[in-house]
Coordinates of N, CA and C in Angstrom, one line a residue:
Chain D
X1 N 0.8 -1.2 0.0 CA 0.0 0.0 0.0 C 0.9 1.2 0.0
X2 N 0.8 2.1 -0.2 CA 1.2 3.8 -0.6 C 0.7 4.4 0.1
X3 N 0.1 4.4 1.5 CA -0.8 5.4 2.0 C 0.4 5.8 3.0
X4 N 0.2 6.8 3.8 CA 1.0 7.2 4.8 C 0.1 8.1 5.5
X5 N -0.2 7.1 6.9 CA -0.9 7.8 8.3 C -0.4 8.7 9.2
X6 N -0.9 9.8 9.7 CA -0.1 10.6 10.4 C -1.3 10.8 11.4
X7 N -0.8 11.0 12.2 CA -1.9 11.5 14.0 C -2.7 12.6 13.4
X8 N -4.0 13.0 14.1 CA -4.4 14.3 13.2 C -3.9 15.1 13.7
X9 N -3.4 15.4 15.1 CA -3.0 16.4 16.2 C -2.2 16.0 17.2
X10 N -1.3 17.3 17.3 CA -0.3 17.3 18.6 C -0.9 18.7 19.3
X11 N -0.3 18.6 20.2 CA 0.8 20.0 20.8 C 1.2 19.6 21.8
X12 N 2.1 21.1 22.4 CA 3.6 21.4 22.6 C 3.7 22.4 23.2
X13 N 4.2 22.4 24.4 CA 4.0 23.5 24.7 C 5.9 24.1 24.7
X14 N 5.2 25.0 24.7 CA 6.5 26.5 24.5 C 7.7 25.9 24.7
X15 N 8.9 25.8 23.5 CA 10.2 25.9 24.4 C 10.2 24.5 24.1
X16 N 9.3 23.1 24.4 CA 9.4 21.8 24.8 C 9.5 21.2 23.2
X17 N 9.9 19.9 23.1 CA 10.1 18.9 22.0 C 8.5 18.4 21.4
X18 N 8.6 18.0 20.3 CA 7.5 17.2 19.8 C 8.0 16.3 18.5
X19 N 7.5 15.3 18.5 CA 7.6 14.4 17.2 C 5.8 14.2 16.5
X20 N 6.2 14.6 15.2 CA 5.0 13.8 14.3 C 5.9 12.7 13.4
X21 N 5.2 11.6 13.7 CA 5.3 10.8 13.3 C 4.3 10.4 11.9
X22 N 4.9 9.4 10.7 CA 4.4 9.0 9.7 C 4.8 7.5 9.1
X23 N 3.2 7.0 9.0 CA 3.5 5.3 8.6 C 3.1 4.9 7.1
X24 N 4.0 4.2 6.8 CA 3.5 3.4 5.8 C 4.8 2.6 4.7
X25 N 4.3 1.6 3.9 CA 5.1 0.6 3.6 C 6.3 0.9 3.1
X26 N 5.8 2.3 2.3 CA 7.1 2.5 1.4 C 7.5 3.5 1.9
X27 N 7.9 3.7 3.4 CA 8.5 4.2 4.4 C 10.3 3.4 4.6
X28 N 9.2 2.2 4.1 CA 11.0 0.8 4.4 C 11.8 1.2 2.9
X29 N 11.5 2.1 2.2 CA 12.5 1.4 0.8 C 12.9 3.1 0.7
X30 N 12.6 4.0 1.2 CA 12.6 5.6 0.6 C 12.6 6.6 1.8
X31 N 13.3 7.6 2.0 CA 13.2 8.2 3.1 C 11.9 9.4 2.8
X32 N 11.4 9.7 4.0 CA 10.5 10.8 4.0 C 10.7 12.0 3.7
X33 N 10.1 13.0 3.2 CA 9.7 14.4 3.0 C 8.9 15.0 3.7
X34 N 9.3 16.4 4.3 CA 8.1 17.1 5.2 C 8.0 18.0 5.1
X35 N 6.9 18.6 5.1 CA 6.4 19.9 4.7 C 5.4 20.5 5.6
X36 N 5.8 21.4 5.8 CA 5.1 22.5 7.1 C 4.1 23.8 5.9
X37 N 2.7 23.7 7.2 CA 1.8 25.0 5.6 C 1.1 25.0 7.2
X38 N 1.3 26.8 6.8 CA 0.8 27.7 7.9 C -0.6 27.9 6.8
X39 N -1.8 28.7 7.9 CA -3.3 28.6 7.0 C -2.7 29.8 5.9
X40 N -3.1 29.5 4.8 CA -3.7 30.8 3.5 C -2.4 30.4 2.8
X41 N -1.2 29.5 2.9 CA 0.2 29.4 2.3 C 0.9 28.4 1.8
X42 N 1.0 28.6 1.1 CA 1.9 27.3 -0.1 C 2.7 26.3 1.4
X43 N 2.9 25.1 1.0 CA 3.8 24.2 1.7 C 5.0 24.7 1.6
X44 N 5.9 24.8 2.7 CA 7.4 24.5 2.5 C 7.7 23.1 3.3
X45 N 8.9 23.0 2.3 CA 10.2 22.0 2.7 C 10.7 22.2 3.8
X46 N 10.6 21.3 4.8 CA 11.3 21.6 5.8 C 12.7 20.4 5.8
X47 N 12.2 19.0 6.1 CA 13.4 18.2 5.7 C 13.1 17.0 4.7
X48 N 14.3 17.3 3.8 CA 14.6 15.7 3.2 C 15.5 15.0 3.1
X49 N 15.3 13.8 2.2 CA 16.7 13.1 2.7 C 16.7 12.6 3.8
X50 N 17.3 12.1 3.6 CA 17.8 11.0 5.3 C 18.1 12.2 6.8
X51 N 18.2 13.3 6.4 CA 17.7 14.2 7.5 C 18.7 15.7 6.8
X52 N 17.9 16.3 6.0 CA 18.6 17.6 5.3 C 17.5 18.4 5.9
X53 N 18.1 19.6 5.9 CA 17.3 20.7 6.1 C 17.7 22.1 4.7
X54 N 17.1 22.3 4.0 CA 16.7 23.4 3.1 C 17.3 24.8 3.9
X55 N 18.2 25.4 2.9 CA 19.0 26.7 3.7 C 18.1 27.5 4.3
X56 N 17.8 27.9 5.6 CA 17.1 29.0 6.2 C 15.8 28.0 6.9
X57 N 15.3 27.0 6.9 CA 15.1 25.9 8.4 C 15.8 25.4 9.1
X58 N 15.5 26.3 10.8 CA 16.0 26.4 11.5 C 16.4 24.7 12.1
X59 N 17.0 25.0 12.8 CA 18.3 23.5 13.4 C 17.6 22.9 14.3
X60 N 16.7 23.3 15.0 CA 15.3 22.8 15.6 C 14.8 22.1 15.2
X61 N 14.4 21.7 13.3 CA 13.9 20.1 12.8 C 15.1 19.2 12.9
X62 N 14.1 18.0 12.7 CA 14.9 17.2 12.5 C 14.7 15.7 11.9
X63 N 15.0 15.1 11.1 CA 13.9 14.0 10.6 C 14.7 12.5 11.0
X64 N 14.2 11.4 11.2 CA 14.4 10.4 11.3 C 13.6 8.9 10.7
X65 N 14.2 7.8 10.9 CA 13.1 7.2 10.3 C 13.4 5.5 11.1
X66 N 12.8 4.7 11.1 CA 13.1 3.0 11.2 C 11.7 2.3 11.0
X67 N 12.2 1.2 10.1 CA 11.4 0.7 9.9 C 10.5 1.2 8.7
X68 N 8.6 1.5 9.0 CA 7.8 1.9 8.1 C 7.5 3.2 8.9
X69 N 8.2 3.5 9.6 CA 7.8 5.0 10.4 C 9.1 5.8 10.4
X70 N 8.6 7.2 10.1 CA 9.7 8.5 10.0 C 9.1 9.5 10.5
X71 N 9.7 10.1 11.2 CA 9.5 11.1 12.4 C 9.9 12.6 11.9
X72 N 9.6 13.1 12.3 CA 9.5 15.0 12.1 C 9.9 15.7 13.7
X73 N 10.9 15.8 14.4 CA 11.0 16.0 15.8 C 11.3 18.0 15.9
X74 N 10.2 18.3 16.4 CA 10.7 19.6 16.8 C 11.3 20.5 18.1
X75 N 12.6 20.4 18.2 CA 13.2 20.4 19.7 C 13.0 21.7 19.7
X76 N 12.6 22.4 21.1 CA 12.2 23.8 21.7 C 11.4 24.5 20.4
X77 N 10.5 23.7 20.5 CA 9.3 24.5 19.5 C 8.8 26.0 19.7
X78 N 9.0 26.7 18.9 CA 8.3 28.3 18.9 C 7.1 28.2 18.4
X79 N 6.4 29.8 18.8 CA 5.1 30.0 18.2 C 5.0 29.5 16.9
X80 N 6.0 30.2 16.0 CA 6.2 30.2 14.8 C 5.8 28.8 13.9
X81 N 6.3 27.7 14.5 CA 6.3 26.5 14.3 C 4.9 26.1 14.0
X82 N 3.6 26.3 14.9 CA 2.1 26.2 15.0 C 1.7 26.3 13.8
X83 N 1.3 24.9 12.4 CA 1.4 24.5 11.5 C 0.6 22.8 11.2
X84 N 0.4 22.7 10.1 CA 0.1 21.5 9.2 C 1.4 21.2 8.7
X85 N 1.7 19.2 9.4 CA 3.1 19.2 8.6 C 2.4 17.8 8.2
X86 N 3.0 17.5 6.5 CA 2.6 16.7 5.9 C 4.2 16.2 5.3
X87 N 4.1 14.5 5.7 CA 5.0 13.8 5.0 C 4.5 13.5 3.7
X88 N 5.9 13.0 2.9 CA 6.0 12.2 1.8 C 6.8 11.7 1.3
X89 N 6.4 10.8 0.9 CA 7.8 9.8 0.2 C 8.3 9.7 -1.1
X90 N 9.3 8.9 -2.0 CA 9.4 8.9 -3.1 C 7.8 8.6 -4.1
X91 N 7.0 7.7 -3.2 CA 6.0 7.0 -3.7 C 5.1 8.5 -4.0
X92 N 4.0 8.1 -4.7 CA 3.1 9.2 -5.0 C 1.7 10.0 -4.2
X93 N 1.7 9.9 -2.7 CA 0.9 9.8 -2.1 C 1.7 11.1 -0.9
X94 N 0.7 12.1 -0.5 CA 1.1 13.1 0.9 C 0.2 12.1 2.4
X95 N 1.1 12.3 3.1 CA 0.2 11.6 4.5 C -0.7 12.6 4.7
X96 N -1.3 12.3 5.7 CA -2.8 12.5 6.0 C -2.7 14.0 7.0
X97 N -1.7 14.8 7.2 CA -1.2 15.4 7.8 C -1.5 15.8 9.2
X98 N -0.8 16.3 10.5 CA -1.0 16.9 11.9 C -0.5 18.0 12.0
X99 N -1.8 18.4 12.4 CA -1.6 19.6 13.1 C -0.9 19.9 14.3
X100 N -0.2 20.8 14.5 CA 0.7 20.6 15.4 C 0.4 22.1 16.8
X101 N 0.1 22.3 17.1 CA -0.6 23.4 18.3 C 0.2 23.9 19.1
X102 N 1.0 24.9 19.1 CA 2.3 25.0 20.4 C 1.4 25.9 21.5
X103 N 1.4 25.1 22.6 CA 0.6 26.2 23.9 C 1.8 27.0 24.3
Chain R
X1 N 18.9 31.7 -6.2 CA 17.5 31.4 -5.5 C 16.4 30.9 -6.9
X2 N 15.8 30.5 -6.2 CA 14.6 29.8 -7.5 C 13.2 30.8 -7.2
X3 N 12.9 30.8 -8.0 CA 11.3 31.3 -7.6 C 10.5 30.6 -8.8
X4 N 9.0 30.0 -8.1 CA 8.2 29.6 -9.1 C 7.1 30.3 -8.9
X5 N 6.7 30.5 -10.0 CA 5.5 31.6 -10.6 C 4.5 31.0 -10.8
X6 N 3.1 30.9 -10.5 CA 1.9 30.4 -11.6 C 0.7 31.4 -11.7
X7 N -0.1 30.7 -12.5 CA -0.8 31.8 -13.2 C -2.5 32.2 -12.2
X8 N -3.1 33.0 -12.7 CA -3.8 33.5 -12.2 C -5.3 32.9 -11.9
X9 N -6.3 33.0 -10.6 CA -7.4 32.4 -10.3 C -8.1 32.2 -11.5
X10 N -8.7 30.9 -11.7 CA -9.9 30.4 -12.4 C -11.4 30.6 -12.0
X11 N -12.6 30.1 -12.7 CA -13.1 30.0 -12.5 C -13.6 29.4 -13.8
X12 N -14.5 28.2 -14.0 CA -15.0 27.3 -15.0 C -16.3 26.8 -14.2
X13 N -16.8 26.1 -15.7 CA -18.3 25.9 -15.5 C -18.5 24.0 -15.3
X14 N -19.0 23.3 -14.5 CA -18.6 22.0 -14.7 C -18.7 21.2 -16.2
X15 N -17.8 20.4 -16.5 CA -17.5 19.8 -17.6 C -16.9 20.8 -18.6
X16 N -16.4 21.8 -17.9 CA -15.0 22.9 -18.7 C -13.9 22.1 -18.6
X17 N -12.6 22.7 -19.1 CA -11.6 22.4 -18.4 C -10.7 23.4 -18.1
X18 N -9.7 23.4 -17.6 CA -8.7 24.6 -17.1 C -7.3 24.0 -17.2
X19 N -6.6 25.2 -17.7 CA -4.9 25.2 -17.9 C -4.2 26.1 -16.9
X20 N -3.3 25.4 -15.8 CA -2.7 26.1 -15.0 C -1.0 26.2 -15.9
X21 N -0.8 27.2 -15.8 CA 0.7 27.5 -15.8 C 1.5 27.6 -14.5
X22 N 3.4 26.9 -14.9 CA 3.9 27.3 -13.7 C 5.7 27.5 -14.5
X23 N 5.3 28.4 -13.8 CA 7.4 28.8 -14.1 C 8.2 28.9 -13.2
X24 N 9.2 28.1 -13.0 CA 10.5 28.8 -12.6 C 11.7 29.3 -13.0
X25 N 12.4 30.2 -12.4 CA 13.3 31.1 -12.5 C 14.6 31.3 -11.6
X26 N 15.6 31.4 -11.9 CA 16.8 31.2 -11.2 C 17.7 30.4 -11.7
X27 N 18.0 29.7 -10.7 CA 19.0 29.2 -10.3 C 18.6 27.6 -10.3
X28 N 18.0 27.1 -11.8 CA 17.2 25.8 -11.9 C 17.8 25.0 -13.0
X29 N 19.3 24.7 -12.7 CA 19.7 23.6 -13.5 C 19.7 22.5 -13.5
X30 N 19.1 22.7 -11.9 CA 19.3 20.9 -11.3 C 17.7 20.8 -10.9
X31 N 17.4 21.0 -11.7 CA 15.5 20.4 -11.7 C 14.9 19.5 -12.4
X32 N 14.6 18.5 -11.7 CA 14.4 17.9 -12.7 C 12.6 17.6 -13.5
X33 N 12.0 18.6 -12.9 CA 10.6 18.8 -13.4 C 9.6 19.4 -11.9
X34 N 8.5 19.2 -12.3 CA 7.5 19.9 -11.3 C 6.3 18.9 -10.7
X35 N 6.1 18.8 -9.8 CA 5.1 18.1 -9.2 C 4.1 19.1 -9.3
X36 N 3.3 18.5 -9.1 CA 1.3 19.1 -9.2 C 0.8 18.4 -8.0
X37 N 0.1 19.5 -6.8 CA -0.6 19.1 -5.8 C -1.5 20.0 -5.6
X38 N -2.8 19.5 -5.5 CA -4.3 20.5 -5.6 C -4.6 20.4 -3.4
X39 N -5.4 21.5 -3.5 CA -6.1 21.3 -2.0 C -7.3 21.9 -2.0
X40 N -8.2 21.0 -1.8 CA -9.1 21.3 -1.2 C -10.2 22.4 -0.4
X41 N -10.9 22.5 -0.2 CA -11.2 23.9 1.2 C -11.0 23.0 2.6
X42 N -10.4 23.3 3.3 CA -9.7 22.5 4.2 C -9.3 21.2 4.4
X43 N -9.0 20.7 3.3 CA -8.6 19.0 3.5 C -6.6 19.6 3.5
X44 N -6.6 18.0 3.4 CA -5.2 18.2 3.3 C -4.6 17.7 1.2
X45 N -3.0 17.9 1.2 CA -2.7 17.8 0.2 C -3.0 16.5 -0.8
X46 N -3.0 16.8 -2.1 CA -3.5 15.5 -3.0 C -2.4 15.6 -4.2
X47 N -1.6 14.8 -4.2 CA -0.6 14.7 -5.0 C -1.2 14.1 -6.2
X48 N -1.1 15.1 -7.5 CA -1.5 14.8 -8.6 C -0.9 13.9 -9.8
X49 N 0.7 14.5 -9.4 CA 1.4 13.8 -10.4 C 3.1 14.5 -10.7
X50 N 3.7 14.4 -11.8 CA 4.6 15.1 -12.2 C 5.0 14.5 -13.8
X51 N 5.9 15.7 -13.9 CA 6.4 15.7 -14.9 C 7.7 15.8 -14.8
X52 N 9.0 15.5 -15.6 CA 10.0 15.7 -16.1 C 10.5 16.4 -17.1
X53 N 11.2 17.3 -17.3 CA 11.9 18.5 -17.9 C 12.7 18.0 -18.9
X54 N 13.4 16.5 -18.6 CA 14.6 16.1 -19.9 C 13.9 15.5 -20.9
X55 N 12.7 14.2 -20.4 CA 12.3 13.8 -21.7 C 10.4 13.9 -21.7
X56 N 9.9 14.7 -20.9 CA 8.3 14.9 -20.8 C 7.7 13.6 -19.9
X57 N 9.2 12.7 -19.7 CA 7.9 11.8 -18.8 C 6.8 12.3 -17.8
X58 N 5.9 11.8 -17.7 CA 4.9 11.7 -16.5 C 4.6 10.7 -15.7
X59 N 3.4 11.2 -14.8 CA 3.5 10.1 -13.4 C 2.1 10.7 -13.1
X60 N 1.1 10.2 -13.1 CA 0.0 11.0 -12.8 C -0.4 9.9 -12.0
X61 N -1.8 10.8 -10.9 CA -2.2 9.7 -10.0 C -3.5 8.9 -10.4
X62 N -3.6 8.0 -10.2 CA -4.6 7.1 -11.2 C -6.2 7.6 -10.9
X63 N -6.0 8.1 -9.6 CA -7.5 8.7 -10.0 C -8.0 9.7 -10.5
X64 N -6.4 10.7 -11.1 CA -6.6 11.6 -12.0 C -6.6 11.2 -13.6
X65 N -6.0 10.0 -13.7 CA -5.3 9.7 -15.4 C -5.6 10.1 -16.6
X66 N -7.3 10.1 -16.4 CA -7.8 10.1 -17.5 C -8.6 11.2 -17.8
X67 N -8.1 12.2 -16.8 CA -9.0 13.6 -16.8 C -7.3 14.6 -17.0
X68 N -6.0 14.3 -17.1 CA -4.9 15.3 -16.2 C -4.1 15.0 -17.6
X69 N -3.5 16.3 -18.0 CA -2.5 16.2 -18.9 C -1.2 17.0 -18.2
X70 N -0.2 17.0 -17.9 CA 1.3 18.0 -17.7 C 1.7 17.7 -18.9
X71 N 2.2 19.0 -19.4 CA 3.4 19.3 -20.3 C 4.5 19.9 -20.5
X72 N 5.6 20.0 -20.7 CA 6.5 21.0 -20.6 C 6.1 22.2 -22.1
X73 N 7.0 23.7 -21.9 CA 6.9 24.3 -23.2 C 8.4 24.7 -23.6
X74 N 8.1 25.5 -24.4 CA 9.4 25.5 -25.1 C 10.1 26.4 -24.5
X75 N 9.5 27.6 -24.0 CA 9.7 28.0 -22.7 C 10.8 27.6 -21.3
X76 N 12.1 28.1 -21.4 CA 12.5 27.6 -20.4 C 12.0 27.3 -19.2
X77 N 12.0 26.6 -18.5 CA 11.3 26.4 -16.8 C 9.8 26.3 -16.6
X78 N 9.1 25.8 -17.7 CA 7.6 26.6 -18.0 C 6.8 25.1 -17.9
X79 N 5.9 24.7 -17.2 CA 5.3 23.9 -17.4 C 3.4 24.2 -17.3
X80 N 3.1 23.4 -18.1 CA 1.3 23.4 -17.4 C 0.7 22.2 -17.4
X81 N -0.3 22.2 -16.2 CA -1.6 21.4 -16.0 C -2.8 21.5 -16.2
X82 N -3.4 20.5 -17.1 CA -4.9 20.6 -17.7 C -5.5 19.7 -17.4
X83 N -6.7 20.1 -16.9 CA -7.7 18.7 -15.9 C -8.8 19.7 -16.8
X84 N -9.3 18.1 -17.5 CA -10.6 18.3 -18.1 C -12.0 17.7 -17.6
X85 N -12.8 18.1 -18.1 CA -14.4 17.7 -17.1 C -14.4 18.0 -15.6
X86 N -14.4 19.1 -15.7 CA -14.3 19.8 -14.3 C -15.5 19.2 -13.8
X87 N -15.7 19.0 -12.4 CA -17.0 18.7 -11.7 C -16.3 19.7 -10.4
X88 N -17.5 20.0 -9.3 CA -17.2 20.2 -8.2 C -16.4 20.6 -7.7
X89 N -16.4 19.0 -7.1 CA -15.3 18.8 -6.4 C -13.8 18.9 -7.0
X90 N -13.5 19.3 -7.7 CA -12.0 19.8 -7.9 C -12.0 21.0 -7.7
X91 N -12.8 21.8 -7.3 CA -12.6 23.1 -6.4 C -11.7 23.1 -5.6
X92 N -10.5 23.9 -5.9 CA -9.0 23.4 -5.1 C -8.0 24.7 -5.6
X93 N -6.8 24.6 -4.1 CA -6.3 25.2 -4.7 C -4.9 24.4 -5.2
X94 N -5.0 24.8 -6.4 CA -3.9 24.1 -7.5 C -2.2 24.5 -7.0
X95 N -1.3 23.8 -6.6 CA 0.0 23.9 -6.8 C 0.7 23.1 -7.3
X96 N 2.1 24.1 -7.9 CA 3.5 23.0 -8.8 C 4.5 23.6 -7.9
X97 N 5.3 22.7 -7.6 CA 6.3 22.6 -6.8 C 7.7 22.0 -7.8
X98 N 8.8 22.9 -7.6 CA 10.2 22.2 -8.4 C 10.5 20.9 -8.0
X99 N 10.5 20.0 -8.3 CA 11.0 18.8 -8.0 C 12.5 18.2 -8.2
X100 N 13.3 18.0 -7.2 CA 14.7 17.8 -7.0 C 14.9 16.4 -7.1
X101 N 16.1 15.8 -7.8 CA 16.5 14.4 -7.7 C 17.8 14.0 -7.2
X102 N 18.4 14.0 -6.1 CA 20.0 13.3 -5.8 C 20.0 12.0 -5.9
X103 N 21.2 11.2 -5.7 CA 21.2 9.9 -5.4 C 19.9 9.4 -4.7
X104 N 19.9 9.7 -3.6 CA 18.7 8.9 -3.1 C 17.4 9.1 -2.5
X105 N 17.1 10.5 -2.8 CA 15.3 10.9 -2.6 C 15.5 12.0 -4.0
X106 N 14.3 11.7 -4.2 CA 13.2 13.4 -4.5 C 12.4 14.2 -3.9
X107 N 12.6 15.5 -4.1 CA 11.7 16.3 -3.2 C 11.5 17.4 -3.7
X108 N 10.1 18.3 -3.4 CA 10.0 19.5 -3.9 C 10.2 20.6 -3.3
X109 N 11.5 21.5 -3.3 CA 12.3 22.2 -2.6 C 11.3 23.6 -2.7
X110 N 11.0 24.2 -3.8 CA 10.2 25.6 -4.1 C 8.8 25.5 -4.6
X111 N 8.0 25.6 -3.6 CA 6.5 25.9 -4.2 C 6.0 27.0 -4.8
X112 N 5.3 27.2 -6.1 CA 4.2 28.1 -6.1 C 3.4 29.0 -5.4
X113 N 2.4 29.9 -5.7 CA 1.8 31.0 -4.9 C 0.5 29.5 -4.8
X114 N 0.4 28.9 -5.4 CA -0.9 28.4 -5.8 C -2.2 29.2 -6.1
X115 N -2.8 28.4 -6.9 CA -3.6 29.1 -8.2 C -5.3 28.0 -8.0
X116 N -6.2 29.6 -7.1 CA -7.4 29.0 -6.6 C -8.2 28.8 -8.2
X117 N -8.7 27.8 -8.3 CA -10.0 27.0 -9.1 C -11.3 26.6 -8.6
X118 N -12.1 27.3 -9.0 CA -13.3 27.3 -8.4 C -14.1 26.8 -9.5
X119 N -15.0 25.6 -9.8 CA -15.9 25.2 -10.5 C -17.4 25.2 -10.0
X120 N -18.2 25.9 -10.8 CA -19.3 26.5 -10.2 C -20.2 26.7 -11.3
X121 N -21.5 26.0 -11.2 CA -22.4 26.5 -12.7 C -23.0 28.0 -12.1

């Protein structure tokens, strides 16, 4: 299957860590893509690759993966961060995305 | 820096169809085509498909196949998407994203403004 599940919701409060997490098969053969979309705004790239970050995302992401699951970890989360982040993989399908809530 | 451009809000009647344009500009030698991803009014992303820049391949998603054309133009950096027999529900907002290839992922580093489509008799 090609699908990729994600939680519908986190949060986080200020300052503290959070992981979203993302499942699916062809998680084992390809690393994940993640993309952060604040409301009314195009997606950005936050990490790809086995854990890259795009010039000007902050050192606070960070991506990981094992197995059929790859993770999106945000250490000392800011306001700014309070976002829809949607994975994806080589395959042709965006996970189901979380919203992510920083109190 | 890259910047990708696309073209301006729609509006069609159902069983129209619509041509979105999308350009990029820069610093785009290492591109290797554009992904197409529509949204919804609050849903999340729906990956359409893509295209390639060296030889026009495509990749569309099967529940678009038979409604979705991408093409490149002659146009440097220029591509567009045409979804025919508009109904409804493809009321969305339309985005292309540059799509990158290294050794071992692809990814789409520069998105579009995205380009709202509203189908509505």
């Amino acid at each position: 299957s090609s699908e990729l599940t994600q939680d519908p919701a986190v949060s986080v409060a200020l300052g503290q860590t959070v992981r979203v997490t993302c499942q699916g098969d062809s998680l084992r053969n390809f690393y994940a893509n993640w993309y952060q979309q604040k409301p009314g705004q195009a997606p950005v790239l936050v990490i790809y690759g086995k854990n890259n970050r795009p010039s000007g995302i902050p050192d606070r992401f960070s991506g990981s993966s094992s197995g059929n699951t790859a993770s999106l970890t945000i250490t000392g989360a800011q306001a700014e961060d309070e976002a829809d982040y949607y994975c994806n993989s080589r395959g042709p399908v965006f996970g189901t995305g979380t919203k992510v809530t920083v109190l | 820096q890259v910047q990708v451009v696309q073209s301006g809000a729609e509006v069609k009647k159902p069983g129209a169809s619509v041509r979105v344009s999308c350009k990029a500009s820069g610093h785009i030698f290492d591109t290797y085509g554009f992904t197409w991803v529509r949204q919804a009014p609050g849903q999340g992303l729906e990956w359409m498909g893509w295209i390639s820049f060296n030889n026009g391949d495509t990749n569309y998603a099967p529940r678009l196949q038979d409604r979705v054309t991408m093409t490149t133009d002659t146009s440097p950096g220029t591509v567009y998407m045409e979804l025919r027999s508009l109904r409804s529900d493809d009321t969305a907002v339309y985005y292309c994203a540059r799509r990158v290839c290294d050794a071992i992922s692809c990814y789409d580093d520069h998105w579009g403004q995205g380009t709202l489509v509203i189908v509505s008799s």
